[in-house]
Amino acid sequence: MTPDEFRKIGYRVVDWIADYRAQISELPVMASTAPGAVKAHLPSDPPENPESFDQIFRDLDEIIVPGLTHWQHPRFFGYFPANSMLASVLGDYLSTGLGVVGISWQSSPALTELEEVVTDWMRRMMGLSSEWSGAIQDTASTSTLVSLLCAREKATKYGLDRGGLQAEEHPLVVYVTAQTHSSVEKAALLAGFGRNNLRVVGHDRGYAMSVQALRDAVERDIRAGAIPAAIVATTGTTATTALDPIAAIAEVARARGIWLHVDAAMAGSAMILPECRWMWEGVERADSLVVNAHKWLGVAVDCSLYYVRDTEHLVRVMSTSPSYLKSAADARVKNLRDWGLPLGRRFRALKLWLLIREQGVAGLQARIRRDHENAKWFVAQVGAAPGWRVLAPVPLQTVCVRHEPPGVEGDALDRHTLGWVERVNQSGGAYLTPAALDGRWMVRVSIGSALTEKEDVAVLWELMREKAEGH
Amino acid sequence: MTPDEFRKIGYRVVDWIADYRAQISELPVMASTAPGAVKAHLPSDPPENPESFDQIFRDLDEIIVPGLTHWQHPRFFGYFPANSMLASVLGDYLSTGLGVVGISWQSSPALTELEEVVTDWMRRMMGLSSEWSGAIQDTASTSTLVSLLCAREKATKYGLDRGGLQAEEHPLVVYVTAQTHSSVEKAALLAGFGRNNLRVVGHDRGYAMSVQALRDAVERDIRAGAIPAAIVATTGTTATTALDPIAAIAEVARARGIWLHVDAAMAGSAMILPECRWMWEGVERADSLVVNAHKWLGVAVDCSLYYVRDTEHLVRVMSTSPSYLKSAADARVKNLRDWGLPLGRRFRALKLWLLIREQGVAGLQARIRRDHENAKWFVAQVGAAPGWRVLAPVPLQTVCVRHEPPGVEGDALDRHTLGWVERVNQSGGAYLTPAALDGRWMVRVSIGSALTEKEDVAVLWELMREKAEGH
């Protein structure tokens, strides 16, 4: 494909995406395709000779789009908002088109330095002190794994340079709650801590970590000869956006020299609003922090911002320096390969840069505030409707609800809940994802897609009542 | 930004990239920017209000492009070819524009199923048996880490579900050579094995792993009470594209129940040529395999293909299944979150799909064959030039050379080598990266950028002679 052919088909791609985005509200939100249906329409062998873009666009329309759940839909209320705002999309287009790779500063200086600049912009936007330095990872799963590896190596005084985790006499322990995201458990297991050394400490009635339970668990472990290595506190848990009390947890961490990681993957975007920053009060005393700019904020996936205070420690844990990656500039520059797992990186900073510039901080703030207002409005509707219940505090944009008809309890209530959610999703009118809370299914209404206006929330609410109440 | 604004500015982005690609051969290959220079041109504070795209495009032209090393340049001979071919770029544009996220099959069925289809296409293209199943990871660093975690958990019989690596009585050992990529060492250390348990076994004069040395090391470890857990063999090492003898290594692995991971990150692309497959003979007896489609093959970064034979084991090591990710379809589908580290994934399959369809298998094969021919031609030139030496076998597209003027030896030779490479790079006419081999600097000429024709190699050769021989 020559640059001129690229120009021609590129226009067509841009048109196709523009049309997709313009008409997205008319599509059923959730894919209703059956398992294997997409595969069944695709040849099992690759084409020996070139195929035309006419054929490719036809397949996109006929096979791919019907097989998608539309995350950018105004009535997507599932999982979390993963806004791929159009300015950010264009930033990513620049990145892919340039086709440069960051494996050391010299391999593309602007890639590294723009990443430094925009992660610092985000630091300022979230009101964090200049003690923090950031880099872009793919997802919070990875950021959290990096954090737990740093915690492990701090506790073992760089055991990786000797016998690894295999040579430790005293087990290292990680502390979470039952509300902590599953990726933390995964990271702890992959980092080698072992499930037996993952302490699930209690939470309060608002689903936030109990500091007393944490303190008790830490003391118990110390008495038993174990070494408390890491606490993962969450600002905005996945199920209910509960807020672990960071300041009090940080005190426990500091008193015992424990690494504190703050998972603000979802809620971190709200910290660009000064009025929300009480939610992570104490964050300045954490060791590491993850905020996914590819969620509520609006950057196309993947763009997970990972911040640390002790950059020297991070680099010492992550760095390798083979001859073929050395350059004369190394002593004076940031080599982002030493800030995470992968050696090579895309020019991800461009998509964050374009989003912030096209929206301005004020524009981003206004949208997040709109979503807060919509969530409040929705809570008021649910609270006023007989048989409906809001199950957890709503500090942000996720509302946990259940319809509890009189006399329906226990497993029958679970069946009722899963039943009406499925009917909502199958209707195509909106998309919701259920989750378990206190052992029972409930429904998370996650408000914050970029296109979601109050009217969309109103449509959802009508649909929920129709499908749950059966009228 | 509305879809119509996106259309307008999207065209402009496409034009900008088309122009960049059309004129790329006129740019100096290596960025000559000084450390900090890009940062110095950017404001330290984010804009409060929206900025215009005119300003953004001006910054791209004036600040970003001059700060880039141009990986898509026809005279980029550094590191490895990271071809971001234009059809693949358009596939990525579709992905980013659609803005869907894969966190479970149901969250976007077509994302998962197309990934199954195209990784299977690639399996067939590389002549691998149907025992292999693949998934896309970001980079080989991550693929290798996943592999070593699987090896660790196989050796500990899923110790992650108990005391983790911390509870192991007998140290687990990983085997590599000095030519193995640095990401393997990094993965082994991060997986907790510890540097003391990383065995660097000897290699032969062609820089390939010595099977005898491997066998000796394994037996020595077993006698000492250690547990050989993983061998990482490389098809096409980074420095010289050496070929570890996979078949013989697999025998050692099988005899002792050791996990065998084959790193074909770079060379795997060549396996779409039947005449190259002798290079990884025995690969069918490995446990895991990584091929970076974002290198020589031509997919925009990042697109690392990770194949395993025992998918059940992989999923058991990687899987988490919290309530908010469950769906009714789970039992009948592939949930790719259980195939790697991150929970969420981009729709990466699109860029591989478009590349293969636009090129056809025959088109991709022809280009790889062209690069082989160019490498052979270059070897002939170097071999015929007095004072120049080819230092290692050239099975693929990387030629390791040194200019050795009479009487210049030892450190003086290193200074000479680094000096002329720097002069080549500073000239802007071509880009090369040096590496150490047997303790001395040499120069890797990595041929295989999509735009690189024989004339470009000839220009490089002229430039090398000019800068090294000083005439």
PDB file of N, CA and C in Angstrom, chain B residues 24-27 29 72-77 370-371 374-375 377-378 424 429-432 445-464:
ATOM      1  N   ILE B  24       9.347  10.193   4.090  1.00  0.00           N
ATOM      2  CA  ILE B  24      10.173   9.743   5.218  1.00  0.00           C
ATOM      3  C   ILE B  24      11.635   9.544   4.812  1.00  0.00           C
ATOM      4  N   SER B  25      11.863   9.133   3.558  1.00  0.00           N
ATOM      5  CA  SER B  25      13.250   8.836   3.191  1.00  0.00           C
ATOM      6  C   SER B  25      14.105  10.099   3.131  1.00  0.00           C
ATOM      7  N   GLU B  26      13.458  11.267   3.143  1.00  0.00           N
ATOM      8  CA  GLU B  26      14.246  12.512   3.146  1.00  0.00           C
ATOM      9  C   GLU B  26      14.620  12.984   4.543  1.00  0.00           C
ATOM     10  N   LEU B  27      14.055  12.349   5.559  1.00  0.00           N
ATOM     11  CA  LEU B  27      14.352  12.769   6.931  1.00  0.00           C
ATOM     12  C   LEU B  27      15.631  12.109   7.428  1.00  0.00           C
ATOM     13  N   VAL B  29      17.516   9.746   9.697  1.00  0.00           N
ATOM     14  CA  VAL B  29      16.901   8.574  10.329  1.00  0.00           C
ATOM     15  C   VAL B  29      16.868   8.717  11.844  1.00  0.00           C
ATOM     16  N   GLN B  72      10.257   3.674  10.423  1.00  0.00           N
ATOM     17  CA  GLN B  72       9.723   3.224   9.137  1.00  0.00           C
ATOM     18  C   GLN B  72      10.589   3.688   7.962  1.00  0.00           C
ATOM     19  N   HIS B  73      11.700   4.314   8.261  1.00  0.00           N
ATOM     20  CA  HIS B  73      12.610   4.843   7.246  1.00  0.00           C
ATOM     21  C   HIS B  73      13.262   3.689   6.473  1.00  0.00           C
ATOM     22  N   PRO B  74      13.428   3.827   5.165  1.00  0.00           N
ATOM     23  CA  PRO B  74      14.067   2.739   4.405  1.00  0.00           C
ATOM     24  C   PRO B  74      15.526   2.480   4.802  1.00  0.00           C
ATOM     25  N   ARG B  75      16.131   3.420   5.489  1.00  0.00           N
ATOM     26  CA  ARG B  75      17.516   3.181   5.912  1.00  0.00           C
ATOM     27  C   ARG B  75      17.640   3.092   7.437  1.00  0.00           C
ATOM     28  N   PHE B  76      16.570   2.559   8.034  1.00  0.00           N
ATOM     29  CA  PHE B  76      16.594   2.198   9.456  1.00  0.00           C
ATOM     30  C   PHE B  76      17.123   0.768   9.544  1.00  0.00           C
ATOM     31  N   PHE B  77      18.326   0.623  10.070  1.00  0.00           N
ATOM     32  CA  PHE B  77      18.949  -0.703  10.193  1.00  0.00           C
ATOM     33  C   PHE B  77      19.264  -1.024  11.661  1.00  0.00           C
ATOM     34  N   ARG B 370      12.784 -11.065  -0.114  1.00  0.00           N
ATOM     35  CA  ARG B 370      13.574  -9.926  -0.593  1.00  0.00           C
ATOM     36  C   ARG B 370      14.634  -9.542   0.452  1.00  0.00           C
ATOM     37  N   ASP B 371      14.220  -9.502   1.723  1.00  0.00           N
ATOM     38  CA  ASP B 371      15.155  -9.084   2.770  1.00  0.00           C
ATOM     39  C   ASP B 371      16.299 -10.091   2.927  1.00  0.00           C
ATOM     40  N   ASN B 374      18.678  -9.351   0.181  1.00  0.00           N
ATOM     41  CA  ASN B 374      19.445  -8.140   0.473  1.00  0.00           C
ATOM     42  C   ASN B 374      20.543  -8.402   1.506  1.00  0.00           C
ATOM     43  N   ALA B 375      20.216  -9.232   2.487  1.00  0.00           N
ATOM     44  CA  ALA B 375      21.222  -9.552   3.508  1.00  0.00           C
ATOM     45  C   ALA B 375      22.373 -10.341   2.882  1.00  0.00           C
ATOM     46  N   TRP B 377      23.353 -10.240  -0.216  1.00  0.00           N
ATOM     47  CA  TRP B 377      24.117  -9.305  -1.045  1.00  0.00           C
ATOM     48  C   TRP B 377      25.074  -8.489  -0.183  1.00  0.00           C
ATOM     49  N   PHE B 378      24.553  -8.044   0.957  1.00  0.00           N
ATOM     50  CA  PHE B 378      25.360  -7.224   1.846  1.00  0.00           C
ATOM     51  C   PHE B 378      26.535  -8.015   2.416  1.00  0.00           C
ATOM     52  N   VAL B 424      27.970   7.512  11.363  1.00  0.00           N
ATOM     53  CA  VAL B 424      26.895   7.092  10.443  1.00  0.00           C
ATOM     54  C   VAL B 424      25.557   7.637  10.941  1.00  0.00           C
ATOM     55  N   GLY B 429      21.962   9.674   7.457  1.00  0.00           N
ATOM     56  CA  GLY B 429      21.758   8.874   6.259  1.00  0.00           C
ATOM     57  C   GLY B 429      21.301   7.452   6.506  1.00  0.00           C
ATOM     58  N   ALA B 430      21.583   6.946   7.683  1.00  0.00           N
ATOM     59  CA  ALA B 430      21.170   5.585   8.040  1.00  0.00           C
ATOM     60  C   ALA B 430      21.276   5.463   9.548  1.00  0.00           C
ATOM     61  N   TYR B 431      20.679   4.405  10.073  1.00  0.00           N
ATOM     62  CA  TYR B 431      20.709   4.220  11.512  1.00  0.00           C
ATOM     63  C   TYR B 431      21.098   2.784  11.832  1.00  0.00           C
ATOM     64  N   LEU B 432      22.103   2.649  12.695  1.00  0.00           N
ATOM     65  CA  LEU B 432      22.636   1.346  13.093  1.00  0.00           C
ATOM     66  C   LEU B 432      22.729   1.299  14.605  1.00  0.00           C
ATOM     67  N   VAL B 445      23.772  -4.944  11.544  1.00  0.00           N
ATOM     68  CA  VAL B 445      23.050  -4.347  10.429  1.00  0.00           C
ATOM     69  C   VAL B 445      21.777  -5.164  10.255  1.00  0.00           C
ATOM     70  N   SER B 446      20.678  -4.606  10.730  1.00  0.00           N
ATOM     71  CA  SER B 446      19.416  -5.339  10.733  1.00  0.00           C
ATOM     72  C   SER B 446      18.584  -4.874   9.538  1.00  0.00           C
ATOM     73  N   ILE B 447      18.531  -5.750   8.543  1.00  0.00           N
ATOM     74  CA  ILE B 447      17.869  -5.404   7.284  1.00  0.00           C
ATOM     75  C   ILE B 447      16.429  -5.914   7.320  1.00  0.00           C
ATOM     76  N   GLY B 448      15.479  -5.105   6.856  1.00  0.00           N
ATOM     77  CA  GLY B 448      14.112  -5.631   6.837  1.00  0.00           C
ATOM     78  C   GLY B 448      13.015  -4.608   7.055  1.00  0.00           C
ATOM     79  N   SER B 449      13.380  -3.313   7.040  1.00  0.00           N
ATOM     80  CA  SER B 449      12.314  -2.318   7.043  1.00  0.00           C
ATOM     81  C   SER B 449      11.500  -2.517   5.771  1.00  0.00           C
ATOM     82  N   ALA B 450      10.199  -2.287   5.867  1.00  0.00           N
ATOM     83  CA  ALA B 450       9.325  -2.567   4.721  1.00  0.00           C
ATOM     84  C   ALA B 450       9.784  -1.807   3.479  1.00  0.00           C
ATOM     85  N   LEU B 451      10.300  -0.599   3.640  1.00  0.00           N
ATOM     86  CA  LEU B 451      10.691   0.215   2.486  1.00  0.00           C
ATOM     87  C   LEU B 451      12.121  -0.049   2.011  1.00  0.00           C
ATOM     88  N   THR B 452      12.858  -0.867   2.736  1.00  0.00           N
ATOM     89  CA  THR B 452      14.274  -1.059   2.408  1.00  0.00           C
ATOM     90  C   THR B 452      14.464  -1.912   1.152  1.00  0.00           C
ATOM     91  N   GLU B 453      14.998  -1.303   0.120  1.00  0.00           N
ATOM     92  CA  GLU B 453      15.345  -2.031  -1.102  1.00  0.00           C
ATOM     93  C   GLU B 453      16.862  -2.173  -1.168  1.00  0.00           C
ATOM     94  N   LYS B 454      17.300  -2.949  -2.132  1.00  0.00           N
ATOM     95  CA  LYS B 454      18.738  -3.190  -2.258  1.00  0.00           C
ATOM     96  C   LYS B 454      19.521  -1.880  -2.365  1.00  0.00           C
ATOM     97  N   GLU B 455      18.951  -0.883  -3.055  1.00  0.00           N
ATOM     98  CA  GLU B 455      19.660   0.398  -3.193  1.00  0.00           C
ATOM     99  C   GLU B 455      19.908   1.046  -1.831  1.00  0.00           C
ATOM    100  N   ASP B 456      18.962   0.843  -0.895  1.00  0.00           N
ATOM    101  CA  ASP B 456      19.147   1.426   0.429  1.00  0.00           C
ATOM    102  C   ASP B 456      20.297   0.743   1.162  1.00  0.00           C
ATOM    103  N   VAL B 457      20.394  -0.571   0.963  1.00  0.00           N
ATOM    104  CA  VAL B 457      21.499  -1.300   1.594  1.00  0.00           C
ATOM    105  C   VAL B 457      22.824  -0.833   0.977  1.00  0.00           C
ATOM    106  N   ALA B 458      22.787  -0.574  -0.321  1.00  0.00           N
ATOM    107  CA  ALA B 458      23.999  -0.094  -1.000  1.00  0.00           C
ATOM    108  C   ALA B 458      24.410   1.283  -0.471  1.00  0.00           C
ATOM    109  N   VAL B 459      23.425   2.141  -0.267  1.00  0.00           N
ATOM    110  CA  VAL B 459      23.721   3.472   0.296  1.00  0.00           C
ATOM    111  C   VAL B 459      24.340   3.328   1.678  1.00  0.00           C
ATOM    112  N   LEU B 460      23.763   2.443   2.475  1.00  0.00           N
ATOM    113  CA  LEU B 460      24.294   2.196   3.814  1.00  0.00           C
ATOM    114  C   LEU B 460      25.748   1.754   3.738  1.00  0.00           C
ATOM    115  N   TRP B 461      25.998   0.824   2.858  1.00  0.00           N
ATOM    116  CA  TRP B 461      27.346   0.245   2.758  1.00  0.00           C
ATOM    117  C   TRP B 461      28.364   1.325   2.375  1.00  0.00           C
ATOM    118  N   GLU B 462      28.008   2.172   1.455  1.00  0.00           N
ATOM    119  CA  GLU B 462      28.861   3.299   1.081  1.00  0.00           C
ATOM    120  C   GLU B 462      29.164   4.185   2.280  1.00  0.00           C
ATOM    121  N   LEU B 463      28.082   4.463   3.018  1.00  0.00           N
ATOM    122  CA  LEU B 463      28.188   5.350   4.178  1.00  0.00           C
ATOM    123  C   LEU B 463      29.065   4.726   5.264  1.00  0.00           C
ATOM    124  N   MET B 464      28.905   3.422   5.471  1.00  0.00           N
ATOM    125  CA  MET B 464      29.720   2.729   6.463  1.00  0.00           C
ATOM    126  C   MET B 464      31.193   2.823   6.094  1.00  0.00           C
TER     127      MET B 464
END
